[in-house]
Short mmCIF file of C-alpha atoms in Angstrom, two decimals:
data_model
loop_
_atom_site.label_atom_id
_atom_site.label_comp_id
_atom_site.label_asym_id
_atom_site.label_seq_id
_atom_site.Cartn_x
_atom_site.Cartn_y
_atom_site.Cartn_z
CA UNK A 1 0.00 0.00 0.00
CA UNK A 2 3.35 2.13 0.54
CA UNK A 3 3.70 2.45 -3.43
CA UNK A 4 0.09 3.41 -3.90
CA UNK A 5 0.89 6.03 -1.62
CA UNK A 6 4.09 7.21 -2.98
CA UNK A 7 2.30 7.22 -6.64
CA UNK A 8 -0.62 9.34 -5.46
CA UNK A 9 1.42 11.93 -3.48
CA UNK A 10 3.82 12.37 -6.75
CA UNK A 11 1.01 12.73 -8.71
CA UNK A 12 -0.53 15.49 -6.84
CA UNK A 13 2.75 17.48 -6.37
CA UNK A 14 3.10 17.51 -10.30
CA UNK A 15 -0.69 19.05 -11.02
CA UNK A 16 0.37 21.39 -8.09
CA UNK A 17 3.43 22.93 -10.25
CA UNK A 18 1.72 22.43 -13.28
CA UNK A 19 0.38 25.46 -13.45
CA UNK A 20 3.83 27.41 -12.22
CA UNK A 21 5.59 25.34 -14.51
CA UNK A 22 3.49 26.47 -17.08
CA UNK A 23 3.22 30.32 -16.31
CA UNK A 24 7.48 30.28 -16.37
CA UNK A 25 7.26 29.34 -19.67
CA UNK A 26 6.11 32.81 -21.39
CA UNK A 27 3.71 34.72 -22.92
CA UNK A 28 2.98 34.44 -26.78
CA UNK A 29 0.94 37.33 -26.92
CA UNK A 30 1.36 39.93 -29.36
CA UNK A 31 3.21 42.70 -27.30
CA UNK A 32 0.15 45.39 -27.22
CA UNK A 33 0.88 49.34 -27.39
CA UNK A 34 2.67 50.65 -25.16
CA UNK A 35 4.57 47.47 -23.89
CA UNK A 36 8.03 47.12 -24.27
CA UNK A 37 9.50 46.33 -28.13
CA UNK A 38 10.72 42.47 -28.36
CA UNK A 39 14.70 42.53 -28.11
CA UNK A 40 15.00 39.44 -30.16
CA UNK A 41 14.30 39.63 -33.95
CA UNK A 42 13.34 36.69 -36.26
CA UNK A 43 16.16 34.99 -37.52
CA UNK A 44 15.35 35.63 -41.18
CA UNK A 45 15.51 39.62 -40.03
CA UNK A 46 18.43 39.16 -37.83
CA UNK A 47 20.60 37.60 -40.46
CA UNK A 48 19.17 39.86 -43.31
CA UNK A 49 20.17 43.30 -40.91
CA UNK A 50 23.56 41.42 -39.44
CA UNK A 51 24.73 40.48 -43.04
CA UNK A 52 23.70 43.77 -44.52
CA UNK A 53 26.05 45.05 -41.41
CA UNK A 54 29.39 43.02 -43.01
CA UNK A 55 29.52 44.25 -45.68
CA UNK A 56 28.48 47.74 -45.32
CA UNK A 57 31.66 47.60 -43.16
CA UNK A 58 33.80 46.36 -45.74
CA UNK A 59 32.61 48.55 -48.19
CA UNK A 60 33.11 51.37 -46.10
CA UNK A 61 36.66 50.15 -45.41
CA UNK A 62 37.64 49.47 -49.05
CA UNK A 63 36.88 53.49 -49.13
CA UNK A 64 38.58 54.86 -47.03
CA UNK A 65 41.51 52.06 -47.74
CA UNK A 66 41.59 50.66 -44.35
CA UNK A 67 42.93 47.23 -45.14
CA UNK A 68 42.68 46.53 -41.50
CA UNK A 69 39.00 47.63 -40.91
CA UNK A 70 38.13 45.28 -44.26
CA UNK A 71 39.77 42.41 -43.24
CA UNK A 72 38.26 42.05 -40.01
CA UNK A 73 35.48 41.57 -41.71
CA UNK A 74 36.10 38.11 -43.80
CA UNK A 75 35.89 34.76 -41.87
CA UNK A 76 39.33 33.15 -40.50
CA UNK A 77 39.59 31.08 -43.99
CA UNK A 78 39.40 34.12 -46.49
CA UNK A 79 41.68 36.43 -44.15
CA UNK A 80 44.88 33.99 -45.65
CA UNK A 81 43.77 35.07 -48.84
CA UNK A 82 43.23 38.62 -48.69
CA UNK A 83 46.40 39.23 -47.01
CA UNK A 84 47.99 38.10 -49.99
CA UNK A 85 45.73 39.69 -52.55
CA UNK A 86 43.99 43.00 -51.25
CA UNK A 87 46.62 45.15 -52.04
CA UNK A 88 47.83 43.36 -54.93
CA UNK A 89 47.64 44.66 -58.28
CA UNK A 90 44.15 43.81 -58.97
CA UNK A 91 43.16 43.24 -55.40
CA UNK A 92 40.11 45.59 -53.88
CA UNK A 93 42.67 47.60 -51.71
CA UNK A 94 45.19 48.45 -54.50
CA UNK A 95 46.91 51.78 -54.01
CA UNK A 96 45.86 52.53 -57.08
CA UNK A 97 42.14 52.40 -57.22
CA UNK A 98 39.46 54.63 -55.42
CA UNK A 99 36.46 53.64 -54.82
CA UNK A 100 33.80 56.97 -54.76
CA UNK A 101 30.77 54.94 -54.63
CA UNK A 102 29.95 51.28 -53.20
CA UNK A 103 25.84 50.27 -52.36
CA UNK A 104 24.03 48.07 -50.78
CA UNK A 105 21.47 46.70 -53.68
CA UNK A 106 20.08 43.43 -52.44
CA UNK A 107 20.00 40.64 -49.25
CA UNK A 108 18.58 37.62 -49.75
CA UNK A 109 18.86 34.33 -47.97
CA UNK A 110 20.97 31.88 -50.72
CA UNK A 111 22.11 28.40 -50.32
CA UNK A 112 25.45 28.77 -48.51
CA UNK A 113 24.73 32.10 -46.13
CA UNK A 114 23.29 35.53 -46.96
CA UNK A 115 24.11 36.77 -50.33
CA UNK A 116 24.38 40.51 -50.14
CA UNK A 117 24.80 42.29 -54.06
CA UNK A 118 26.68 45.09 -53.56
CA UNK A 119 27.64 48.03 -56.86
CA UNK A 120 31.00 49.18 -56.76
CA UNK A 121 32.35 52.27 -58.94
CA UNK A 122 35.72 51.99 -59.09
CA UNK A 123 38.46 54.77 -59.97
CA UNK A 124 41.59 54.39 -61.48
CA UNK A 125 42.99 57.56 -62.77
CA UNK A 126 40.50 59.22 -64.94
CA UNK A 127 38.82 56.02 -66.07
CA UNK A 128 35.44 54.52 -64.13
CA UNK A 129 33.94 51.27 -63.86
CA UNK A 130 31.16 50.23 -61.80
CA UNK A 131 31.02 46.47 -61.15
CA UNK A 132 28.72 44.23 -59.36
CA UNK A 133 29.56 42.16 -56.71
CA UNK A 134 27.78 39.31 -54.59
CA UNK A 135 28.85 38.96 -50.80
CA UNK A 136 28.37 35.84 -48.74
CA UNK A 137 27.61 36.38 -45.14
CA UNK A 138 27.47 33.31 -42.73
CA UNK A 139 27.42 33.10 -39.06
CA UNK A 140 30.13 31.28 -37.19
CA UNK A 141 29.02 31.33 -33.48
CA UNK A 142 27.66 34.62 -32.15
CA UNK A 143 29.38 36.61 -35.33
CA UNK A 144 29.07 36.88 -38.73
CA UNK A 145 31.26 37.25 -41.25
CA UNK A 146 32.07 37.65 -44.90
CA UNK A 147 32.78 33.89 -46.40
CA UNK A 148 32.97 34.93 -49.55
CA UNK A 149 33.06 37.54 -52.75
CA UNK A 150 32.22 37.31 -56.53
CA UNK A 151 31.11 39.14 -59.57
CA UNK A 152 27.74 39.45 -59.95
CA UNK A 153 25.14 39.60 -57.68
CA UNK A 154 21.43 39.51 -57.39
CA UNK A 155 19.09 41.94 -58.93
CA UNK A 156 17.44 43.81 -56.45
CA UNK A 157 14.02 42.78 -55.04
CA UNK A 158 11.42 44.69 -55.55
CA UNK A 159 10.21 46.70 -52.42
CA UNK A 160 7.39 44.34 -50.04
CA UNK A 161 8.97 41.35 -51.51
CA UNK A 162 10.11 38.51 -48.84
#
């Protein structure tokens, strides 16, 4: 009769914190007006904003010609690379190319990160070019970085368009 006991008495001490249990777990609710903002956005926003971050950094590195500031940027893997070939003669922090205009045009979720199209003029002398170039963005822990850089890029979204 011990066990009966035992059963019954656990039994009743688990409904009793169900509802404390339960009430720790959150609230789901829509915050209403007036309540404080959430401080966590959706991942999809999150890594859209975060990646859009990246590479608004390098791009505001690679004008102003802060090799430094750009690097820190890349992931661990393409920071070998760079070293070798950012200041090279065709590399994006050659002495002698300026770089008066670099934007943002697209962020989109792709199949190895966040692919972020970026336009680039670039100066050399008195001749222009404007190029386009796609940026990949992944996350490695609680960062993100810049895995990778091409030509190309994505065509821009229209506006309202996920």
């Amino acid at each position: 009769m011990g066990q009966q006991h035992r059963r019954m008495a656990t039994a009743t001490v688990l409904l009793a914190l169900l509802p404390v249990t339960l009430t720790a777990c959150g609230d789901d609710r829509e915050p209403t007006e007036g309540s404080a903002p959430a401080t966590r956005q959706a991942p999809a926003q999150e890594a859209a904003a975060k990646s859009r971050e990246r590479v608004q950094a390098y791009l505001d590195a690679l004008a102003a010609r802060d090799t430094a500031a750009g690097r820190s940027q890349l992931c661990a893997p393409l920071q070998a690379t760079f070293d070798t070939a950012a200041t090279g003669p065709n590399g994006d922090f050659a002495d002698h190319f300026t770089v008066p205009q670099a934007t943002i045009t697209d962020v989109r979720t792709g199949p190895h990160g966040q692919e972020v199209s970026a336009s680039i003029t670039v100066a050399a002398g008195s001749r222009t070019a404007t190029r386009a170039l796609l940026f990949t963005v992944t996350r490695t822990g609680a960062d993100w970085c810049i895995a990778g850089e091409a030509p190309g890029g994505n065509p821009a979204q229209p506006a309202g368009t996920p």
